[in-house]
């Protein structure tokens, strides 16, 4: 299974557009692969100052996130760029679930990251997510990697429609296809 985390809490966000575009591209590039999108519009992870997660009593949305990532061999995490940072919700997810208690989400995986912007942007959230995920893998000695190729989705509404269908932006389309190809190759090599 492949999971795509759409890390924007906004309904019908640009991040969800990109998640749908990636699902479409991955569906064309793989056979018999289940591809699941986790939409952060349903985000309900409590902040650490109110106690954080209860592993024995996860909400429906938290359990869907945990189960999907645990069952996936490839996880793509996307975040909108908010003032040069990933979304607070994606950071909260990583901090809350980034422990040995939730090792099934992190171990024996290939992670890939992308940043989303309605203008020029997307690089910084991707770089920061790559660093943060690598730190989790390192500290807890999880046997996983973060793919080197990052996706920067710039001017997203001009490149993708609401359903994630590619518009007539040749450079954008080429970059998205290159990201999918590289990510699938990395996953295939890593998981032989």
Short mmCIF file of N, CA and C in Angstrom, two decimals:
data_model
loop_
_atom_site.label_atom_id
_atom_site.label_comp_id
_atom_site.label_asym_id
_atom_site.label_seq_id
_atom_site.Cartn_x
_atom_site.Cartn_y
_atom_site.Cartn_z
N UNK A 1 0.84 -1.18 0.00
CA UNK A 1 0.00 0.00 0.00
C UNK A 1 0.89 1.24 0.00
N UNK A 2 0.38 2.30 -0.62
CA UNK A 2 1.01 3.60 -0.62
C UNK A 2 0.06 4.57 0.07
N UNK A 3 0.58 5.34 1.02
CA UNK A 3 -0.21 6.37 1.69
C UNK A 3 0.30 7.74 1.30
N UNK A 4 -0.64 8.63 1.05
CA UNK A 4 -0.32 10.03 0.77
C UNK A 4 -0.98 10.86 1.86
N UNK A 5 -0.16 11.56 2.63
CA UNK A 5 -0.65 12.42 3.70
C UNK A 5 -0.84 13.82 3.13
N UNK A 6 -2.08 14.28 3.12
CA UNK A 6 -2.40 15.63 2.66
C UNK A 6 -2.50 16.51 3.90
N UNK A 7 -1.37 17.15 4.26
CA UNK A 7 -1.21 17.80 5.55
C UNK A 7 -1.79 19.20 5.70
N UNK A 8 -2.82 19.53 4.97
CA UNK A 8 -3.50 20.81 5.17
C UNK A 8 -4.85 20.55 5.82
N UNK A 9 -5.18 21.31 6.88
CA UNK A 9 -6.47 21.13 7.52
C UNK A 9 -7.62 21.79 6.75
N UNK A 10 -7.30 22.55 5.72
CA UNK A 10 -8.32 23.26 4.96
C UNK A 10 -9.10 22.31 4.05
N UNK A 11 -10.39 22.53 3.95
CA UNK A 11 -11.24 21.73 3.08
C UNK A 11 -10.90 22.07 1.62
N UNK A 12 -10.78 21.04 0.78
CA UNK A 12 -10.48 21.21 -0.65
C UNK A 12 -9.24 22.07 -0.89
N UNK A 13 -8.20 21.80 -0.14
CA UNK A 13 -6.97 22.59 -0.19
C UNK A 13 -6.13 22.30 -1.44
N UNK A 14 -5.16 23.16 -1.67
CA UNK A 14 -4.19 22.91 -2.74
C UNK A 14 -3.38 21.65 -2.45
N UNK A 15 -3.14 21.37 -1.19
CA UNK A 15 -2.41 20.16 -0.80
C UNK A 15 -3.21 18.92 -1.18
N UNK A 16 -4.52 18.97 -1.00
CA UNK A 16 -5.36 17.85 -1.40
C UNK A 16 -5.38 17.71 -2.93
N UNK A 17 -5.35 18.82 -3.64
CA UNK A 17 -5.23 18.75 -5.11
C UNK A 17 -3.99 17.96 -5.50
N UNK A 18 -2.87 18.30 -4.85
CA UNK A 18 -1.62 17.61 -5.16
C UNK A 18 -1.69 16.14 -4.77
N UNK A 19 -2.28 15.85 -3.62
CA UNK A 19 -2.42 14.44 -3.20
C UNK A 19 -3.22 13.65 -4.25
N UNK A 20 -4.29 14.25 -4.75
CA UNK A 20 -5.08 13.58 -5.79
C UNK A 20 -4.29 13.42 -7.09
N UNK A 21 -3.50 14.43 -7.45
CA UNK A 21 -2.67 14.33 -8.65
C UNK A 21 -1.65 13.21 -8.51
N UNK A 22 -1.04 13.10 -7.32
CA UNK A 22 -0.08 12.02 -7.09
C UNK A 22 -0.76 10.66 -7.12
N UNK A 23 -1.95 10.59 -6.55
CA UNK A 23 -2.69 9.31 -6.60
C UNK A 23 -2.96 8.91 -8.04
N UNK A 24 -3.37 9.88 -8.87
CA UNK A 24 -3.62 9.60 -10.28
C UNK A 24 -2.35 9.11 -10.97
N UNK A 25 -1.24 9.80 -10.73
CA UNK A 25 0.03 9.43 -11.38
C UNK A 25 0.54 8.08 -10.87
N UNK A 26 0.39 7.82 -9.58
CA UNK A 26 0.82 6.53 -9.03
C UNK A 26 -0.04 5.39 -9.55
N UNK A 27 -1.33 5.64 -9.71
CA UNK A 27 -2.23 4.62 -10.25
C UNK A 27 -1.82 4.23 -11.66
N UNK A 28 -1.42 5.23 -12.45
CA UNK A 28 -0.96 4.96 -13.83
C UNK A 28 0.37 4.22 -13.86
N UNK A 29 1.19 4.40 -12.81
CA UNK A 29 2.55 3.87 -12.80
C UNK A 29 2.71 2.56 -12.05
N UNK A 30 1.65 2.09 -11.38
CA UNK A 30 1.75 0.86 -10.59
C UNK A 30 0.62 -0.09 -10.97
N UNK A 31 0.79 -1.34 -10.62
CA UNK A 31 -0.26 -2.34 -10.83
C UNK A 31 -0.67 -2.91 -9.49
N UNK A 32 -1.95 -3.09 -9.30
CA UNK A 32 -2.49 -3.74 -8.10
C UNK A 32 -1.98 -3.11 -6.81
N UNK A 33 -1.82 -1.81 -6.80
CA UNK A 33 -1.34 -1.10 -5.61
C UNK A 33 -2.48 -0.28 -5.03
N UNK A 34 -2.76 -0.47 -3.76
CA UNK A 34 -3.75 0.36 -3.08
C UNK A 34 -3.09 1.68 -2.72
N UNK A 35 -3.75 2.77 -3.05
CA UNK A 35 -3.21 4.11 -2.77
C UNK A 35 -4.25 4.84 -1.93
N UNK A 36 -3.83 5.23 -0.74
CA UNK A 36 -4.74 5.83 0.23
C UNK A 36 -4.32 7.27 0.52
N UNK A 37 -5.28 8.18 0.50
CA UNK A 37 -5.03 9.58 0.87
C UNK A 37 -5.58 9.82 2.26
N UNK A 38 -4.75 10.37 3.13
CA UNK A 38 -5.18 10.80 4.46
C UNK A 38 -5.34 12.31 4.39
N UNK A 39 -6.59 12.77 4.47
CA UNK A 39 -6.91 14.19 4.38
C UNK A 39 -6.91 14.81 5.77
N UNK A 40 -6.04 15.79 5.99
CA UNK A 40 -5.94 16.42 7.29
C UNK A 40 -7.10 17.36 7.59
N UNK A 41 -8.08 17.43 6.70
CA UNK A 41 -9.29 18.18 7.02
C UNK A 41 -9.99 17.55 8.24
N UNK A 42 -9.73 16.28 8.48
CA UNK A 42 -10.30 15.59 9.65
C UNK A 42 -9.39 15.56 10.85
N UNK A 43 -8.28 16.26 10.80
CA UNK A 43 -7.25 16.27 11.86
C UNK A 43 -7.84 16.49 13.25
N UNK A 44 -7.47 15.62 14.19
CA UNK A 44 -7.95 15.78 15.56
C UNK A 44 -6.92 15.32 16.60
N UNK A 45 -5.65 15.46 16.29
CA UNK A 45 -4.61 15.07 17.24
C UNK A 45 -4.49 16.18 18.29
N UNK A 46 -4.68 15.82 19.57
CA UNK A 46 -4.61 16.86 20.61
C UNK A 46 -3.18 17.35 20.81
N UNK A 47 -3.05 18.58 21.24
CA UNK A 47 -1.72 19.12 21.50
C UNK A 47 -1.12 18.43 22.72
N UNK A 48 0.18 18.49 22.82
CA UNK A 48 0.88 17.81 23.90
C UNK A 48 0.53 18.40 25.27
N UNK A 49 0.14 19.68 25.30
CA UNK A 49 -0.15 20.29 26.60
C UNK A 49 -1.46 19.79 27.21
N UNK A 50 -2.26 19.04 26.45
CA UNK A 50 -3.46 18.43 27.01
C UNK A 50 -3.34 16.91 27.08
N UNK A 51 -2.13 16.42 26.95
CA UNK A 51 -1.88 15.00 27.18
C UNK A 51 -1.52 14.18 25.96
N UNK A 52 -1.70 14.71 24.77
CA UNK A 52 -1.31 13.97 23.58
C UNK A 52 -2.25 12.81 23.29
N UNK A 53 -1.71 11.81 22.58
CA UNK A 53 -2.49 10.66 22.12
C UNK A 53 -2.66 9.60 23.20
N UNK A 54 -3.73 8.85 23.08
CA UNK A 54 -3.95 7.66 23.89
C UNK A 54 -3.92 6.47 22.93
N UNK A 55 -2.82 5.74 22.90
CA UNK A 55 -2.63 4.66 21.93
C UNK A 55 -3.73 3.60 22.01
N UNK A 56 -4.32 3.41 23.17
CA UNK A 56 -5.36 2.41 23.33
C UNK A 56 -6.74 2.95 22.96
N UNK A 57 -6.84 4.24 22.71
CA UNK A 57 -8.14 4.83 22.42
C UNK A 57 -8.01 5.92 21.35
N UNK A 58 -7.47 5.54 20.19
CA UNK A 58 -7.33 6.49 19.10
C UNK A 58 -8.70 6.82 18.52
N UNK A 59 -8.86 8.06 18.07
CA UNK A 59 -10.10 8.45 17.40
C UNK A 59 -10.18 7.72 16.06
N UNK A 60 -11.32 7.80 15.42
CA UNK A 60 -11.50 7.16 14.11
C UNK A 60 -10.46 7.71 13.13
N UNK A 61 -10.27 9.03 13.09
CA UNK A 61 -9.32 9.62 12.16
C UNK A 61 -7.88 9.23 12.50
N UNK A 62 -7.53 9.26 13.78
CA UNK A 62 -6.18 8.88 14.21
C UNK A 62 -5.89 7.42 13.87
N UNK A 63 -6.87 6.56 14.07
CA UNK A 63 -6.69 5.13 13.76
C UNK A 63 -6.55 4.93 12.25
N UNK A 64 -7.31 5.67 11.46
CA UNK A 64 -7.18 5.58 10.01
C UNK A 64 -5.77 6.00 9.59
N UNK A 65 -5.25 7.07 10.15
CA UNK A 65 -3.89 7.53 9.87
C UNK A 65 -2.88 6.45 10.27
N UNK A 66 -2.99 5.97 11.50
CA UNK A 66 -2.05 4.97 12.00
C UNK A 66 -2.09 3.69 11.16
N UNK A 67 -3.28 3.18 10.90
CA UNK A 67 -3.41 1.94 10.13
C UNK A 67 -2.88 2.09 8.71
N UNK A 68 -3.21 3.20 8.07
CA UNK A 68 -2.78 3.41 6.69
C UNK A 68 -1.26 3.49 6.60
N UNK A 69 -0.65 4.28 7.47
CA UNK A 69 0.81 4.41 7.43
C UNK A 69 1.50 3.12 7.86
N UNK A 70 0.92 2.42 8.81
CA UNK A 70 1.52 1.15 9.27
C UNK A 70 1.52 0.09 8.18
N UNK A 71 0.48 0.08 7.35
CA UNK A 71 0.35 -0.94 6.31
C UNK A 71 1.06 -0.55 5.01
N UNK A 72 1.57 0.65 4.93
CA UNK A 72 2.18 1.14 3.69
C UNK A 72 3.67 0.87 3.64
N UNK A 73 4.15 0.61 2.44
CA UNK A 73 5.60 0.49 2.24
C UNK A 73 6.18 1.82 1.76
N UNK A 74 5.32 2.67 1.20
CA UNK A 74 5.73 3.99 0.71
C UNK A 74 4.76 5.02 1.27
N UNK A 75 5.32 6.07 1.87
CA UNK A 75 4.51 7.14 2.48
C UNK A 75 5.00 8.47 1.92
N UNK A 76 4.07 9.21 1.33
CA UNK A 76 4.37 10.54 0.81
C UNK A 76 3.68 11.55 1.72
N UNK A 77 4.45 12.43 2.31
CA UNK A 77 3.89 13.44 3.22
C UNK A 77 3.99 14.80 2.55
N UNK A 78 2.83 15.44 2.40
CA UNK A 78 2.73 16.75 1.75
C UNK A 78 2.31 17.79 2.78
N UNK A 79 2.89 18.96 2.67
CA UNK A 79 2.48 20.05 3.56
C UNK A 79 2.40 21.34 2.77
N UNK A 80 1.37 22.15 3.10
CA UNK A 80 1.36 23.49 2.54
C UNK A 80 2.49 24.30 3.19
N UNK A 81 2.89 25.35 2.51
CA UNK A 81 3.88 26.25 3.09
C UNK A 81 3.14 27.40 3.75
N UNK A 82 3.27 27.47 5.07
CA UNK A 82 2.69 28.57 5.84
C UNK A 82 3.83 29.39 6.42
N UNK A 83 4.05 30.57 5.90
CA UNK A 83 5.12 31.44 6.39
C UNK A 83 6.46 30.70 6.48
N UNK A 84 6.79 29.96 5.43
CA UNK A 84 8.05 29.25 5.26
C UNK A 84 8.19 28.04 6.18
N UNK A 85 7.09 27.52 6.66
CA UNK A 85 7.11 26.33 7.52
C UNK A 85 6.07 25.33 7.05
N UNK A 86 6.24 24.05 7.43
CA UNK A 86 5.18 23.07 7.20
C UNK A 86 3.98 23.43 8.08
N UNK A 87 2.85 22.81 7.82
CA UNK A 87 1.67 23.08 8.64
C UNK A 87 1.90 22.58 10.07
N UNK A 88 1.28 23.27 11.00
CA UNK A 88 1.38 22.87 12.41
C UNK A 88 0.83 21.46 12.61
N UNK A 89 -0.18 21.09 11.82
CA UNK A 89 -0.81 19.77 11.95
C UNK A 89 0.16 18.65 11.56
N UNK A 90 0.93 18.85 10.50
CA UNK A 90 1.90 17.81 10.11
C UNK A 90 2.98 17.68 11.18
N UNK A 91 3.45 18.81 11.69
CA UNK A 91 4.47 18.77 12.75
C UNK A 91 3.90 18.07 13.98
N UNK A 92 2.65 18.39 14.35
CA UNK A 92 2.01 17.75 15.50
C UNK A 92 1.88 16.25 15.29
N UNK A 93 1.54 15.82 14.07
CA UNK A 93 1.45 14.39 13.78
C UNK A 93 2.79 13.71 14.01
N UNK A 94 3.85 14.29 13.49
CA UNK A 94 5.17 13.68 13.62
C UNK A 94 5.60 13.64 15.08
N UNK A 95 5.38 14.72 15.82
CA UNK A 95 5.75 14.74 17.24
C UNK A 95 4.91 13.76 18.06
N UNK A 96 3.63 13.65 17.75
CA UNK A 96 2.76 12.77 18.54
C UNK A 96 2.97 11.30 18.24
N UNK A 97 3.13 10.97 16.96
CA UNK A 97 3.28 9.57 16.56
C UNK A 97 4.75 9.15 16.44
N UNK A 98 5.68 10.08 16.58
CA UNK A 98 7.10 9.77 16.39
C UNK A 98 7.75 9.19 17.62
N UNK A 99 7.25 8.03 18.06
CA UNK A 99 7.80 7.34 19.22
C UNK A 99 7.84 5.84 18.93
N UNK A 100 8.62 5.09 19.70
CA UNK A 100 8.66 3.63 19.50
C UNK A 100 7.30 2.96 19.65
N UNK A 101 6.39 3.57 20.41
CA UNK A 101 5.04 3.00 20.59
C UNK A 101 4.33 2.86 19.24
N UNK A 102 4.65 3.75 18.30
CA UNK A 102 4.02 3.75 16.97
C UNK A 102 5.01 3.34 15.89
N UNK A 103 5.93 2.45 16.24
CA UNK A 103 7.00 2.03 15.33
C UNK A 103 6.46 1.50 14.00
N UNK A 104 5.29 0.89 14.01
CA UNK A 104 4.74 0.31 12.77
C UNK A 104 4.53 1.37 11.69
N UNK A 105 4.40 2.63 12.09
CA UNK A 105 4.23 3.73 11.12
C UNK A 105 5.56 4.14 10.49
N UNK A 106 6.66 3.83 11.13
CA UNK A 106 7.96 4.38 10.75
C UNK A 106 8.96 3.34 10.26
N UNK A 107 8.80 2.11 10.66
CA UNK A 107 9.82 1.10 10.38
C UNK A 107 9.57 0.40 9.05
N UNK A 108 10.67 0.16 8.31
CA UNK A 108 10.64 -0.53 7.02
C UNK A 108 9.76 0.20 6.00
N UNK A 109 10.00 1.49 5.88
CA UNK A 109 9.24 2.36 4.97
C UNK A 109 10.19 3.17 4.10
N UNK A 110 9.64 3.64 3.01
CA UNK A 110 10.28 4.71 2.24
C UNK A 110 9.36 5.91 2.36
N UNK A 111 9.93 7.03 2.77
CA UNK A 111 9.19 8.28 2.89
C UNK A 111 9.61 9.21 1.77
N UNK A 112 8.68 9.98 1.27
CA UNK A 112 8.96 11.05 0.32
C UNK A 112 8.17 12.26 0.78
N UNK A 113 8.67 13.45 0.47
CA UNK A 113 8.04 14.66 0.99
C UNK A 113 7.82 15.68 -0.12
N UNK A 114 6.83 16.54 0.12
CA UNK A 114 6.55 17.61 -0.83
C UNK A 114 5.97 18.81 -0.12
N UNK A 115 6.27 19.98 -0.66
CA UNK A 115 5.72 21.23 -0.15
C UNK A 115 4.82 21.84 -1.20
N UNK A 116 3.79 22.54 -0.75
CA UNK A 116 2.75 23.06 -1.64
C UNK A 116 2.60 24.56 -1.42
N UNK A 117 2.49 25.28 -2.54
CA UNK A 117 2.29 26.72 -2.46
C UNK A 117 1.35 27.17 -3.57
N UNK A 118 0.60 28.22 -3.30
CA UNK A 118 -0.24 28.82 -4.35
C UNK A 118 0.58 29.80 -5.18
N UNK A 119 1.76 30.12 -4.72
CA UNK A 119 2.68 30.99 -5.45
C UNK A 119 4.03 30.32 -5.55
N UNK A 120 5.08 31.10 -5.41
CA UNK A 120 6.43 30.56 -5.44
C UNK A 120 6.76 30.07 -4.03
N UNK A 121 6.96 28.80 -3.87
CA UNK A 121 7.25 28.25 -2.54
C UNK A 121 7.16 26.74 -2.57
N UNK A 122 7.21 26.14 -1.40
CA UNK A 122 7.11 24.70 -1.26
C UNK A 122 8.42 24.03 -0.89
N UNK A 123 9.53 24.68 -1.15
CA UNK A 123 10.83 24.05 -0.88
C UNK A 123 11.09 23.90 0.61
N UNK A 124 10.86 24.95 1.38
CA UNK A 124 11.23 24.92 2.80
C UNK A 124 10.44 23.86 3.58
N UNK A 125 9.12 23.74 3.41
CA UNK A 125 8.44 22.67 4.15
C UNK A 125 8.96 21.28 3.77
N UNK A 126 9.29 21.07 2.50
CA UNK A 126 9.81 19.77 2.09
C UNK A 126 11.15 19.49 2.76
N UNK A 127 12.03 20.48 2.78
CA UNK A 127 13.34 20.31 3.41
C UNK A 127 13.17 20.04 4.91
N UNK A 128 12.31 20.82 5.56
CA UNK A 128 12.11 20.65 7.00
C UNK A 128 11.48 19.29 7.33
N UNK A 129 10.53 18.85 6.51
CA UNK A 129 9.93 17.53 6.74
C UNK A 129 10.96 16.42 6.56
N UNK A 130 11.79 16.56 5.54
CA UNK A 130 12.84 15.56 5.30
C UNK A 130 13.76 15.46 6.52
N UNK A 131 14.16 16.60 7.03
CA UNK A 131 15.04 16.63 8.20
C UNK A 131 14.35 16.00 9.42
N UNK A 132 13.12 16.39 9.67
CA UNK A 132 12.40 15.91 10.85
C UNK A 132 12.15 14.40 10.79
N UNK A 133 11.75 13.90 9.63
CA UNK A 133 11.52 12.46 9.50
C UNK A 133 12.83 11.69 9.64
N UNK A 134 13.89 12.19 9.02
CA UNK A 134 15.20 11.56 9.19
C UNK A 134 15.62 11.52 10.65
N UNK A 135 15.30 12.57 11.40
CA UNK A 135 15.65 12.61 12.82
C UNK A 135 14.90 11.52 13.59
N UNK A 136 13.60 11.34 13.30
CA UNK A 136 12.82 10.28 13.94
C UNK A 136 13.43 8.91 13.62
N UNK A 137 13.75 8.70 12.35
CA UNK A 137 14.33 7.41 11.94
C UNK A 137 15.66 7.16 12.63
N UNK A 138 16.47 8.20 12.75
CA UNK A 138 17.77 8.09 13.37
C UNK A 138 17.67 7.82 14.87
N UNK A 139 16.91 8.65 15.58
CA UNK A 139 16.85 8.55 17.03
C UNK A 139 16.29 7.19 17.49
N UNK A 140 15.29 6.69 16.78
CA UNK A 140 14.67 5.44 17.20
C UNK A 140 15.17 4.23 16.41
N UNK A 141 16.20 4.45 15.58
CA UNK A 141 16.85 3.37 14.85
C UNK A 141 15.88 2.58 13.98
N UNK A 142 14.94 3.29 13.34
CA UNK A 142 14.01 2.65 12.42
C UNK A 142 14.72 2.36 11.11
N UNK A 143 14.43 1.22 10.53
CA UNK A 143 15.07 0.78 9.30
C UNK A 143 14.26 1.29 8.10
N UNK A 144 14.39 2.59 7.84
CA UNK A 144 13.64 3.26 6.77
C UNK A 144 14.52 4.35 6.17
N UNK A 145 14.05 4.92 5.05
CA UNK A 145 14.79 6.04 4.45
C UNK A 145 13.80 7.11 3.98
N UNK A 146 14.35 8.31 3.81
CA UNK A 146 13.61 9.40 3.18
C UNK A 146 14.21 9.59 1.80
N UNK A 147 13.39 9.53 0.79
CA UNK A 147 13.85 9.68 -0.59
C UNK A 147 14.50 11.06 -0.77
N UNK A 148 15.55 11.08 -1.56
CA UNK A 148 16.29 12.33 -1.78
C UNK A 148 15.52 13.34 -2.63
N UNK A 149 14.67 12.87 -3.52
CA UNK A 149 13.95 13.78 -4.41
C UNK A 149 12.72 14.33 -3.69
N UNK A 150 12.66 15.66 -3.60
CA UNK A 150 11.54 16.33 -2.96
C UNK A 150 10.68 17.01 -4.02
N UNK A 151 9.40 17.14 -3.71
CA UNK A 151 8.47 17.77 -4.64
C UNK A 151 8.14 19.18 -4.16
N UNK A 152 8.32 20.15 -5.05
CA UNK A 152 7.93 21.53 -4.77
C UNK A 152 6.79 21.88 -5.71
N UNK A 153 5.60 21.99 -5.18
CA UNK A 153 4.43 22.30 -5.99
C UNK A 153 4.19 23.81 -5.92
N UNK A 154 4.66 24.51 -6.93
CA UNK A 154 4.51 25.97 -6.99
C UNK A 154 3.35 26.35 -7.89
N UNK A 155 2.70 27.46 -7.58
CA UNK A 155 1.56 27.95 -8.36
C UNK A 155 0.57 26.81 -8.61
N UNK A 156 0.29 26.07 -7.54
CA UNK A 156 -0.52 24.85 -7.62
C UNK A 156 -1.88 25.04 -8.30
N UNK A 157 -2.65 26.10 -7.97
CA UNK A 157 -3.97 26.23 -8.62
C UNK A 157 -3.89 26.45 -10.13
N UNK A 158 -2.74 26.89 -10.61
CA UNK A 158 -2.58 27.08 -12.05
C UNK A 158 -2.10 25.81 -12.75
N UNK A 159 -1.74 24.79 -11.96
CA UNK A 159 -1.22 23.55 -12.52
C UNK A 159 -2.16 22.36 -12.34
N UNK A 160 -3.04 22.43 -11.32
CA UNK A 160 -3.93 21.31 -11.01
C UNK A 160 -5.35 21.83 -10.78
N UNK A 161 -6.34 21.09 -11.29
CA UNK A 161 -7.71 21.49 -10.98
C UNK A 161 -8.12 20.90 -9.62
N UNK A 162 -9.36 21.12 -9.22
CA UNK A 162 -9.84 20.70 -7.90
C UNK A 162 -9.77 19.20 -7.69
N UNK A 163 -9.79 18.41 -8.77
CA UNK A 163 -9.72 16.95 -8.67
C UNK A 163 -8.30 16.41 -8.79
N UNK A 164 -7.33 17.31 -8.89
CA UNK A 164 -5.95 16.88 -9.03
C UNK A 164 -5.56 16.51 -10.44
N UNK A 165 -6.37 16.89 -11.40
CA UNK A 165 -6.04 16.61 -12.79
C UNK A 165 -5.05 17.66 -13.29
N UNK A 166 -4.04 17.19 -14.02
CA UNK A 166 -3.00 18.08 -14.54
C UNK A 166 -3.58 19.01 -15.59
N UNK A 167 -3.20 20.28 -15.49
CA UNK A 167 -3.59 21.26 -16.48
C UNK A 167 -2.46 21.42 -17.49
N UNK A 168 -2.55 22.36 -18.36
CA UNK A 168 -1.57 22.51 -19.44
C UNK A 168 -0.33 23.28 -18.99
N UNK A 169 0.37 22.74 -18.02
CA UNK A 169 1.61 23.34 -17.53
C UNK A 169 2.71 22.30 -17.71
N UNK A 170 3.36 22.34 -18.84
CA UNK A 170 4.30 21.29 -19.23
C UNK A 170 5.42 21.08 -18.22
N UNK A 171 6.00 22.16 -17.70
CA UNK A 171 7.10 22.03 -16.73
C UNK A 171 6.61 21.40 -15.43
N UNK A 172 5.46 21.84 -14.95
CA UNK A 172 4.90 21.27 -13.72
C UNK A 172 4.62 19.78 -13.91
N UNK A 173 3.97 19.43 -15.00
CA UNK A 173 3.62 18.03 -15.27
C UNK A 173 4.87 17.16 -15.35
N UNK A 174 5.89 17.68 -15.99
CA UNK A 174 7.16 16.95 -16.11
C UNK A 174 7.78 16.72 -14.72
N UNK A 175 7.76 17.76 -13.88
CA UNK A 175 8.32 17.65 -12.54
C UNK A 175 7.56 16.65 -11.66
N UNK A 176 6.23 16.66 -11.75
CA UNK A 176 5.42 15.73 -10.97
C UNK A 176 5.69 14.29 -11.40
N UNK A 177 5.76 14.07 -12.70
CA UNK A 177 6.03 12.71 -13.20
C UNK A 177 7.43 12.24 -12.81
N UNK A 178 8.40 13.16 -12.82
CA UNK A 178 9.76 12.80 -12.41
C UNK A 178 9.80 12.43 -10.93
N UNK A 179 9.07 13.16 -10.10
CA UNK A 179 9.00 12.85 -8.67
C UNK A 179 8.40 11.46 -8.46
N UNK A 180 7.31 11.16 -9.14
CA UNK A 180 6.66 9.85 -8.98
C UNK A 180 7.59 8.74 -9.44
N UNK A 181 8.23 8.92 -10.58
CA UNK A 181 9.14 7.91 -11.10
C UNK A 181 10.30 7.65 -10.14
N UNK A 182 10.93 8.72 -9.68
CA UNK A 182 12.07 8.60 -8.77
C UNK A 182 11.65 7.94 -7.46
N UNK A 183 10.51 8.35 -6.92
CA UNK A 183 10.02 7.82 -5.65
C UNK A 183 9.72 6.33 -5.76
N UNK A 184 9.07 5.92 -6.84
CA UNK A 184 8.78 4.51 -7.03
C UNK A 184 10.06 3.69 -7.21
N UNK A 185 11.04 4.25 -7.93
CA UNK A 185 12.31 3.55 -8.11
C UNK A 185 13.02 3.38 -6.77
N UNK A 186 13.03 4.42 -5.97
CA UNK A 186 13.67 4.35 -4.65
C UNK A 186 12.98 3.29 -3.79
N UNK A 187 11.65 3.29 -3.78
CA UNK A 187 10.90 2.30 -2.99
C UNK A 187 11.20 0.89 -3.47
N UNK A 188 11.25 0.70 -4.78
CA UNK A 188 11.51 -0.63 -5.34
C UNK A 188 12.91 -1.12 -4.95
N UNK A 189 13.90 -0.26 -5.06
CA UNK A 189 15.27 -0.65 -4.72
C UNK A 189 15.41 -0.93 -3.23
N UNK A 190 14.80 -0.09 -2.41
CA UNK A 190 14.94 -0.21 -0.96
C UNK A 190 14.27 -1.46 -0.44
N UNK A 191 13.16 -1.84 -1.06
CA UNK A 191 12.38 -2.93 -0.49
C UNK A 191 12.54 -4.26 -1.20
N UNK A 192 13.65 -4.43 -1.91
CA UNK A 192 13.94 -5.72 -2.52
C UNK A 192 14.36 -6.71 -1.46
#
